[in-house]
Amino acid sequence: THSHTYSQAPGLSPSGKTTDYAFEMAVSNIRYGAGVTKEVGMDLQNMGAKNVCLMTDKNLSQLPPVQVAMDSLVKNGIPFTVYDNVRVEPTDASFMEAIEFAQKGAFDAYVAVGGGSTMDTCKAANLYASSPHSDFLDYVSAPIGKGKPVSVPLKPLIAVPTTSGTGSETTGVAIFDYEHLKVKTGIASRAIKPTLGLIDPLHTLHMPARVVANSGFDVLCHALESYTALPYHLRSPCPSNPITRPAYQGSNPISDIWAIHALRIVAKYLKRAVRNPDDLEARSHMHLASAFAGIGFGNAGVHLCHGMSYPISGLVKMYKAKDYNVDHPLVPHGLSVVLTSPAVFTFTAQMFPERHLETAEILGADTRTTRIQDAGLVLADTLRKFLFDLDVDDGLAAVGYSKADIPALVKGTLPQERVTKLAPRPQSEEDLAALFEASMKLY
């Protein structure tokens, strides 16, 4: 999902090619700085907002990030209503509930304070409140939904991320669990990206260690996947109209710069940020890395780690992640993504081995004597060591899966073709089964 569907229009593009010939850079405005959340009331005043919806979740509603945002709204005379029923790892049902709240509220602006779950829920609420006659599946990515382009104007949305992972403050993507099929899917359109992302590193001090780790793994995989994705000029079909060019276009020269920079920050600061909750320098850098990787993958896209992660999250049985205050079984998104990464990059490396080797080196591998054909194995070993150092569960078996679950996991990956097709190497159902099997144990 994380993506947009495009029409298989007959005929060729303006350039006469069947693959794409152009890429587009779309990103939210971003403001970074310690304490910047205090400005949100002034921003809304500057926009002329008169009736604001502030979205968050139950845990955060009692914590400083939300209090600071509300104080700023009050101080600047902005009338607002709080919606604090966002579900961590949202579902179609939890999206619908937020959408109904937004439709009844007739809001003229939105503020999302939270992690990816909150920001994505708020994007969906803004979209469907602005397009009240649309059916829910109209904008959901194909093949699960219809993947229609968004042509209605949306209200301003200010995103205030409190985790350092999703980069959702920069992207036009909203992900949820589609409970009927037990898979994650989403809505992807440049039209739903936030108007402004307020990146305030002070909020990172409220994150428990495992939340920091799992959020950081999302940044790691956003960077690795977007850098190794199919290049934009090899992606097909070529859009017959620019409105149908997907949000996820394949690796491109601009996204590459953001992805590599994010990866360098992860290599330098993630372990520090996890191990010491008071390390403001490390946590501030990771907060910014999340946005950098968001700009990269928000335009290049992700591929197999994300495509395979959706059923891993969606089919969870009993596993409850440490440090997450939720009442339902949960494999956090960043964890579900990173558990397959050694297997995935071993598989994809034969297509662009130089890129795989370059990322291994950034993550600490000594590649001076490495043969180029071993790039995937070296990156996989580097990732395993990185995960072992951070006490990551030993593969899919440790979060409750066995070989018997592989057919269901493969079946849940197949509808994610909008990301899986961005993998540099095509994959069969047998390939996917082998990747899940290889991910059962990491160490």
C-alpha positions as semicolon CSV with decimal commas, in nm:
position;residue;x (nm);y (nm);z (nm)
1;T;0,000;0,000;0,000
2;H;0,198;0,304;0,118
3;S;0,111;0,407;-0,237
4;H;-0,120;0,516;-0,511
5;T;-0,277;0,325;-0,791
6;Y;-0,250;0,434;-1,148
7;S;-0,464;0,366;-1,451
8;Q;-0,348;0,118;-1,711
9;A;-0,434;0,370;-1,980
10;P;-0,389;0,256;-2,338
11;G;-0,134;0,430;-2,552
12;L;0,199;0,577;-2,459
13;S;0,314;0,862;-2,242
14;P;0,399;1,209;-2,372
15;S;0,755;1,081;-2,416
16;G;0,642;0,772;-2,608
17;K;0,776;0,537;-2,340
18;T;0,602;0,253;-2,154
19;T;0,807;0,309;-1,837
20;D;0,803;0,642;-1,655
21;Y;1,034;0,920;-1,768
22;A;0,988;1,167;-1,482
23;F;0,963;1,183;-1,105
24;E;0,804;1,437;-0,877
25;M;0,918;1,567;-0,538
26;A;0,635;1,634;-0,295
27;V;0,686;1,706;0,074
28;S;0,511;1,888;0,356
29;N;0,653;2,212;0,490
30;I;0,866;2,125;0,791
31;R;0,971;2,329;1,093
32;Y;1,223;2,184;1,337
33;G;1,334;2,302;1,681
34;A;1,309;2,231;2,052
35;G;0,982;2,385;2,175
36;V;0,841;2,455;1,829
37;T;0,503;2,298;1,930
38;K;0,429;2,623;2,116
39;E;0,387;2,792;1,776
40;V;0,094;2,577;1,660
41;G;-0,171;2,821;1,790
42;M;-0,008;3,109;1,603
43;D;0,007;2,903;1,285
44;L;-0,364;2,830;1,306
45;Q;-0,437;3,193;1,377
46;N;-0,232;3,288;1,070
47;M;-0,443;3,043;0,867
48;G;-0,763;3,200;0,998
49;A;-0,878;2,874;1,162
50;K;-1,199;2,906;1,365
51;N;-1,289;2,544;1,449
52;V;-1,001;2,302;1,495
53;C;-0,992;1,926;1,555
54;L;-0,698;1,810;1,768
55;M;-0,638;1,436;1,724
56;T;-0,431;1,218;1,956
57;D;-0,450;0,887;2,144
58;K;-0,556;0,808;2,501
59;N;-0,200;0,767;2,634
60;L;-0,067;1,088;2,483
61;S;-0,369;1,295;2,580
62;Q;-0,230;1,308;2,936
63;L;0,131;1,384;2,834
64;P;0,321;1,711;2,775
65;P;0,315;1,709;2,390
66;V;-0,065;1,736;2,386
67;Q;-0,074;1,975;2,683
68;V;0,174;2,210;2,511
69;A;-0,030;2,204;2,188
70;M;-0,358;2,272;2,374
71;D;-0,199;2,555;2,576
72;S;-0,088;2,717;2,251
73;L;-0,438;2,691;2,103
74;V;-0,597;2,840;2,414
75;K;-0,339;3,118;2,437
76;N;-0,405;3,217;2,076
77;G;-0,783;3,203;2,108
78;I;-0,834;2,906;1,874
79;P;-1,159;2,713;1,942
80;F;-1,083;2,338;1,928
81;T;-1,228;1,995;2,001
82;V;-1,013;1,700;2,108
83;Y;-1,051;1,354;1,954
84;D;-0,839;1,115;2,163
85;N;-0,973;0,782;2,041
86;V;-0,700;0,710;1,786
87;R;-0,604;0,340;1,789
88;V;-0,236;0,246;1,796
89;E;-0,199;0,056;1,465
90;P;-0,534;0,182;1,330
91;T;-0,799;-0,031;1,158
92;D;-1,062;0,054;0,898
93;A;-1,312;0,067;1,189
94;S;-1,100;0,310;1,391
95;F;-1,048;0,525;1,078
96;M;-1,426;0,530;1,019
97;E;-1,492;0,641;1,375
98;A;-1,250;0,933;1,336
99;I;-1,397;1,016;0,994
100;E;-1,748;1,029;1,139
101;F;-1,625;1,259;1,417
102;A;-1,461;1,488;1,159
103;Q;-1,766;1,494;0,934
104;K;-1,996;1,592;1,222
105;G;-1,753;1,854;1,353
106;A;-1,731;2,061;1,032
107;F;-1,372;2,154;1,119
108;D;-1,171;2,405;0,918
109;A;-0,828;2,277;1,030
110;Y;-0,669;1,975;1,199
111;V;-0,380;1,918;1,439
112;A;-0,242;1,565;1,484
113;V;-0,024;1,511;1,792
114;G;0,122;1,160;1,809
115;G;0,296;0,887;1,616
116;G;0,217;0,754;1,272
117;S;-0,115;0,609;1,389
118;T;-0,244;0,952;1,491
119;M;-0,111;1,138;1,188
120;D;-0,248;0,875;0,947
121;T;-0,589;0,871;1,119
122;C;-0,604;1,249;1,096
123;K;-0,514;1,246;0,723
124;A;-0,797;1,000;0,656
125;A;-1,044;1,203;0,865
126;N;-0,951;1,521;0,676
127;L;-0,983;1,345;0,338
128;Y;-1,326;1,188;0,392
129;A;-1,468;1,490;0,575
130;S;-1,363;1,694;0,269
131;S;-1,517;1,434;0,036
132;P;-1,831;1,331;0,229
133;H;-2,001;1,150;-0,061
134;S;-1,708;0,916;-0,126
135;D;-1,723;0,552;-0,031
136;F;-1,444;0,450;0,211
137;L;-1,278;0,220;-0,044
138;D;-1,274;0,488;-0,315
139;Y;-0,934;0,624;-0,209
140;V;-0,785;0,305;-0,063
141;S;-0,498;0,164;-0,271
142;A;-0,579;-0,104;-0,529
143;P;-0,628;-0,397;-0,540
144;I;-0,808;-0,373;-0,203
145;G;-0,969;-0,037;-0,279
146;K;-1,034;0,161;-0,597
147;G;-0,733;0,389;-0,565
148;K;-0,909;0,692;-0,712
149;P;-0,704;1,013;-0,746
150;V;-0,796;1,280;-0,488
151;S;-0,933;1,589;-0,660
152;V;-1,118;1,760;-0,370
153;P;-0,948;2,038;-0,170
154;L;-0,858;1,937;0,189
155;K;-0,839;2,148;0,506
156;P;-0,502;2,248;0,655
157;L;-0,345;1,979;0,874
158;I;-0,055;2,042;1,112
159;A;0,128;1,726;1,221
160;V;0,326;1,714;1,546
161;P;0,514;1,380;1,556
162;T;0,593;1,236;1,901
163;T;0,781;0,927;1,779
164;S;1,089;0,910;1,559
165;G;0,987;0,658;1,299
166;T;0,709;0,695;1,049
167;G;0,801;1,026;0,889
168;S;0,425;1,059;0,842
169;E;0,449;1,436;0,897
170;T;0,613;1,458;0,551
171;T;0,415;1,206;0,345
172;G;0,083;1,163;0,167
173;V;0,031;0,812;0,303
174;A;-0,213;0,678;0,566
175;I;-0,185;0,311;0,666
176;F;-0,444;0,095;0,845
177;D;-0,540;-0,268;0,913
178;Y;-0,821;-0,382;0,685
179;E;-0,978;-0,622;0,932
180;H;-1,196;-0,809;0,685
181;L;-0,884;-0,939;0,505
182;K;-0,648;-0,919;0,808
183;V;-0,394;-0,716;0,610
184;K;-0,265;-0,365;0,624
185;T;-0,335;-0,137;0,333
186;G;-0,364;0,237;0,299
187;I;-0,441;0,555;0,117
188;A;-0,164;0,727;-0,076
189;S;-0,195;1,062;-0,244
190;R;0,011;1,378;-0,242
191;A;-0,317;1,558;-0,166
192;I;-0,335;1,421;0,191
193;K;0,014;1,518;0,309
194;P;0,016;1,757;0,607
195;T;0,035;2,130;0,539
196;L;0,306;2,161;0,803
197;G;0,508;1,922;1,019
198;L;0,624;2,064;1,354
199;I;0,921;1,850;1,453
200;D;0,988;1,915;1,822
201;P;1,269;1,700;1,968
202;L;1,148;1,764;2,325
203;H;0,867;1,517;2,258
204;T;1,115;1,234;2,209
205;L;1,200;1,235;2,581
206;H;0,859;1,078;2,656
207;M;0,930;0,763;2,452
208;P;1,011;0,433;2,630
209;A;1,318;0,242;2,507
210;R;1,139;-0,020;2,293
211;V;0,927;0,249;2,127
212;V;1,249;0,433;2,037
213;A;1,401;0,111;1,901
214;N;1,100;0,003;1,695
215;S;1,042;0,355;1,562
216;G;1,409;0,368;1,466
217;F;1,382;0,039;1,277
218;D;1,110;0,197;1,065
219;V;1,350;0,481;0,979
220;L;1,623;0,225;0,901
221;C;1,399;0,032;0,661
222;H;1,248;0,344;0,503
223;A;1,602;0,451;0,415
224;L;1,725;0,109;0,299
225;E;1,415;0,025;0,096
226;S;1,380;0,360;-0,079
227;Y;1,753;0,361;-0,168
228;T;1,735;0,008;-0,314
229;A;1,391;0,041;-0,479
230;L;1,341;-0,002;-0,853
231;P;1,465;0,320;-1,021
232;Y;1,183;0,552;-1,125
233;H;1,261;0,527;-1,500
234;L;1,216;0,147;-1,489
235;R;0,873;0,162;-1,324
236;S;0,570;0,103;-1,540
237;P;0,314;0,194;-1,653
238;C;0,400;0,545;-1,753
239;P;0,111;0,769;-1,639
240;S;-0,109;0,910;-1,912
241;N;-0,180;1,210;-1,684
242;P;0,042;1,344;-1,402
243;I;-0,241;1,308;-1,148
244;T;-0,204;0,930;-1,179
245;R;0,172;0,925;-1,120
246;P;0,198;0,733;-0,792
247;A;0,324;0,886;-0,470
248;Y;0,574;0,599;-0,465
249;Q;0,771;0,637;-0,786
250;G;1,086;0,431;-0,735
251;S;1,434;0,539;-0,631
252;N;1,537;0,875;-0,775
253;P;1,827;1,117;-0,734
254;I;1,649;1,343;-0,481
255;S;1,511;1,067;-0,258
256;D;1,852;0,897;-0,261
257;I;2,014;1,192;-0,087
258;W;1,756;1,197;0,194
259;A;1,765;0,818;0,239
260;I;2,144;0,797;0,268
261;H;2,157;1,089;0,509
262;A;1,889;0,929;0,728
263;L;2,083;0,601;0,726
264;R;2,401;0,777;0,847
265;I;2,210;0,929;1,139
266;V;2,056;0,591;1,231
267;A;2,403;0,432;1,228
268;K;2,542;0,702;1,454
269;Y;2,258;0,773;1,697
270;L;1,993;0,496;1,719
271;K;2,173;0,278;1,975
272;R;2,243;0,583;2,192
273;A;1,881;0,700;2,169
274;V;1,753;0,357;2,279
275;R;1,998;0,309;2,565
276;N;1,972;0,649;2,729
277;P;1,630;0,817;2,755
278;D;1,795;1,147;2,854
279;D;2,028;1,164;2,554
280;L;1,858;1,464;2,393
281;E;2,127;1,491;2,125
282;A;2,073;1,133;2,004
283;R;1,694;1,151;2,030
284;S;1,686;1,489;1,851
285;H;1,892;1,352;1,563
286;M;1,665;1,046;1,535
287;H;1,359;1,274;1,530
288;L;1,506;1,459;1,233
289;A;1,621;1,133;1,067
290;S;1,260;1,018;1,070
291;A;1,162;1,323;0,863
292;F;1,464;1,283;0,631
293;A;1,374;0,920;0,561
294;G;1,009;1,027;0,522
295;I;1,104;1,267;0,245
296;G;1,304;0,989;0,080
297;F;1,051;0,705;0,094
298;G;0,750;0,937;0,061
299;N;0,860;0,992;-0,298
300;A;1,061;0,680;-0,382
301;G;0,848;0,428;-0,194
302;V;0,938;0,120;0,005
303;H;0,937;-0,244;-0,107
304;L;0,955;-0,594;0,040
305;C;1,025;-0,533;0,412
306;H;0,714;-0,315;0,423
307;G;0,506;-0,531;0,190
308;M;0,577;-0,839;0,405
309;S;0,533;-0,649;0,732
310;Y;0,164;-0,583;0,678
311;P;0,048;-0,943;0,729
312;I;0,301;-0,983;1,014
313;S;0,122;-0,700;1,194
314;G;-0,226;-0,792;1,073
315;L;-0,220;-1,163;1,164
316;V;-0,072;-1,114;1,514
317;K;-0,205;-1,371;1,761
318;M;-0,092;-1,320;2,120
319;Y;0,228;-1,113;2,102
320;K;0,225;-0,794;2,306
321;A;0,523;-0,569;2,261
322;K;0,709;-0,443;2,567
323;D;0,666;-0,069;2,649
324;Y;0,340;-0,033;2,448
325;N;0,038;0,052;2,660
326;V;-0,234;-0,110;2,448
327;D;-0,512;-0,356;2,522
328;H;-0,475;-0,569;2,207
329;P;-0,200;-0,800;2,073
330;L;0,049;-0,590;1,880
331;V;0,361;-0,635;1,669
332;P;0,473;-0,272;1,637
333;H;0,514;-0,157;1,277
334;G;0,891;-0,095;1,295
335;L;0,949;-0,441;1,444
336;S;0,732;-0,615;1,183
337;V;0,932;-0,438;0,911
338;V;1,284;-0,503;1,038
339;L;1,244;-0,876;1,118
340;T;1,252;-0,967;0,747
341;S;1,527;-0,721;0,651
342;P;1,825;-0,964;0,653
343;A;1,638;-1,208;0,428
344;V;1,498;-0,936;0,202
345;F;1,828;-0,761;0,130
346;T;2,005;-1,093;0,071
347;F;1,736;-1,155;-0,194
348;T;1,736;-0,809;-0,360
349;A;2,112;-0,746;-0,361
350;Q;2,182;-0,920;-0,691
351;M;2,005;-0,635;-0,874
352;F;2,194;-0,335;-0,733
353;P;2,480;-0,484;-0,532
354;E;2,676;-0,157;-0,516
355;R;2,390;0,012;-0,331
356;H;2,352;-0,277;-0,089
357;L;2,725;-0,272;-0,017
358;E;2,726;0,104;0,031
359;T;2,450;0,082;0,292
360;A;2,630;-0,204;0,473
361;E;2,937;0,016;0,497
362;I;2,735;0,306;0,640
363;L;2,596;0,067;0,903
364;G;2,947;-0,030;1,011
365;A;3,064;-0,315;0,786
366;D;3,425;-0,327;0,671
367;T;3,373;-0,372;0,297
368;R;3,729;-0,313;0,173
369;T;3,784;-0,675;0,072
370;T;3,421;-0,771;0,004
371;R;3,337;-0,922;-0,335
372;I;3,048;-0,738;-0,500
373;Q;2,849;-1,063;-0,535
374;D;2,852;-1,095;-0,153
375;A;2,688;-0,756;-0,098
376;G;2,356;-0,903;0,018
377;L;2,514;-1,142;0,268
378;V;2,731;-0,865;0,412
379;L;2,435;-0,628;0,452
380;A;2,228;-0,909;0,610
381;D;2,504;-0,990;0,861
382;T;2,546;-0,621;0,941
383;L;2,173;-0,588;1,005
384;R;2,167;-0,902;1,225
385;K;2,448;-0,766;1,440
386;F;2,273;-0,428;1,464
387;L;1,947;-0,594;1,575
388;F;2,122;-0,830;1,818
389;D;2,294;-0,532;1,984
390;L;1,949;-0,380;2,038
391;D;1,790;-0,695;2,190
392;V;1,548;-0,752;1,903
393;D;1,329;-1,065;1,924
394;D;1,485;-1,361;1,743
395;G;1,281;-1,355;1,425
396;L;0,918;-1,422;1,340
397;A;0,909;-1,731;1,564
398;A;0,971;-1,506;1,865
399;V;0,661;-1,296;1,788
400;G;0,437;-1,602;1,757
401;Y;0,467;-1,734;1,401
402;S;0,565;-2,080;1,275
403;K;0,613;-2,247;0,937
404;A;0,243;-2,334;0,940
405;D;0,165;-1,960;0,912
406;I;0,373;-1,902;0,600
407;P;0,088;-1,956;0,346
408;A;-0,127;-1,697;0,529
409;L;0,165;-1,453;0,549
410;V;0,229;-1,493;0,174
411;K;-0,141;-1,447;0,099
412;G;-0,138;-1,123;0,303
413;T;0,164;-0,993;0,111
414;L;0,019;-1,049;-0,238
415;P;-0,228;-0,754;-0,227
416;Q;0,064;-0,521;-0,139
417;E;0,177;-0,506;-0,500
418;R;0,201;-0,127;-0,499
419;V;0,509;-0,168;-0,277
420;T;0,624;-0,519;-0,367
421;K;0,645;-0,416;-0,735
422;L;0,896;-0,150;-0,634
423;A;1,138;-0,422;-0,519
424;P;1,436;-0,424;-0,757
425;R;1,392;-0,801;-0,804
426;P;1,052;-0,952;-0,894
427;Q;0,932;-1,222;-0,655
428;S;0,712;-1,529;-0,691
429;E;0,490;-1,674;-0,418
430;E;0,762;-1,933;-0,363
431;D;1,020;-1,656;-0,318
432;L;0,799;-1,486;-0,058
433;A;0,748;-1,815;0,127
434;A;1,125;-1,868;0,135
435;L;1,180;-1,513;0,268
436;F;0,928;-1,568;0,549
437;E;1,090;-1,901;0,632
438;A;1,437;-1,745;0,639
439;S;1,302;-1,477;0,878
440;M;1,168;-1,723;1,137
441;K;1,501;-1,704;1,321
442;L;1,751;-1,418;1,292
443;Y;2,051;-1,524;1,495
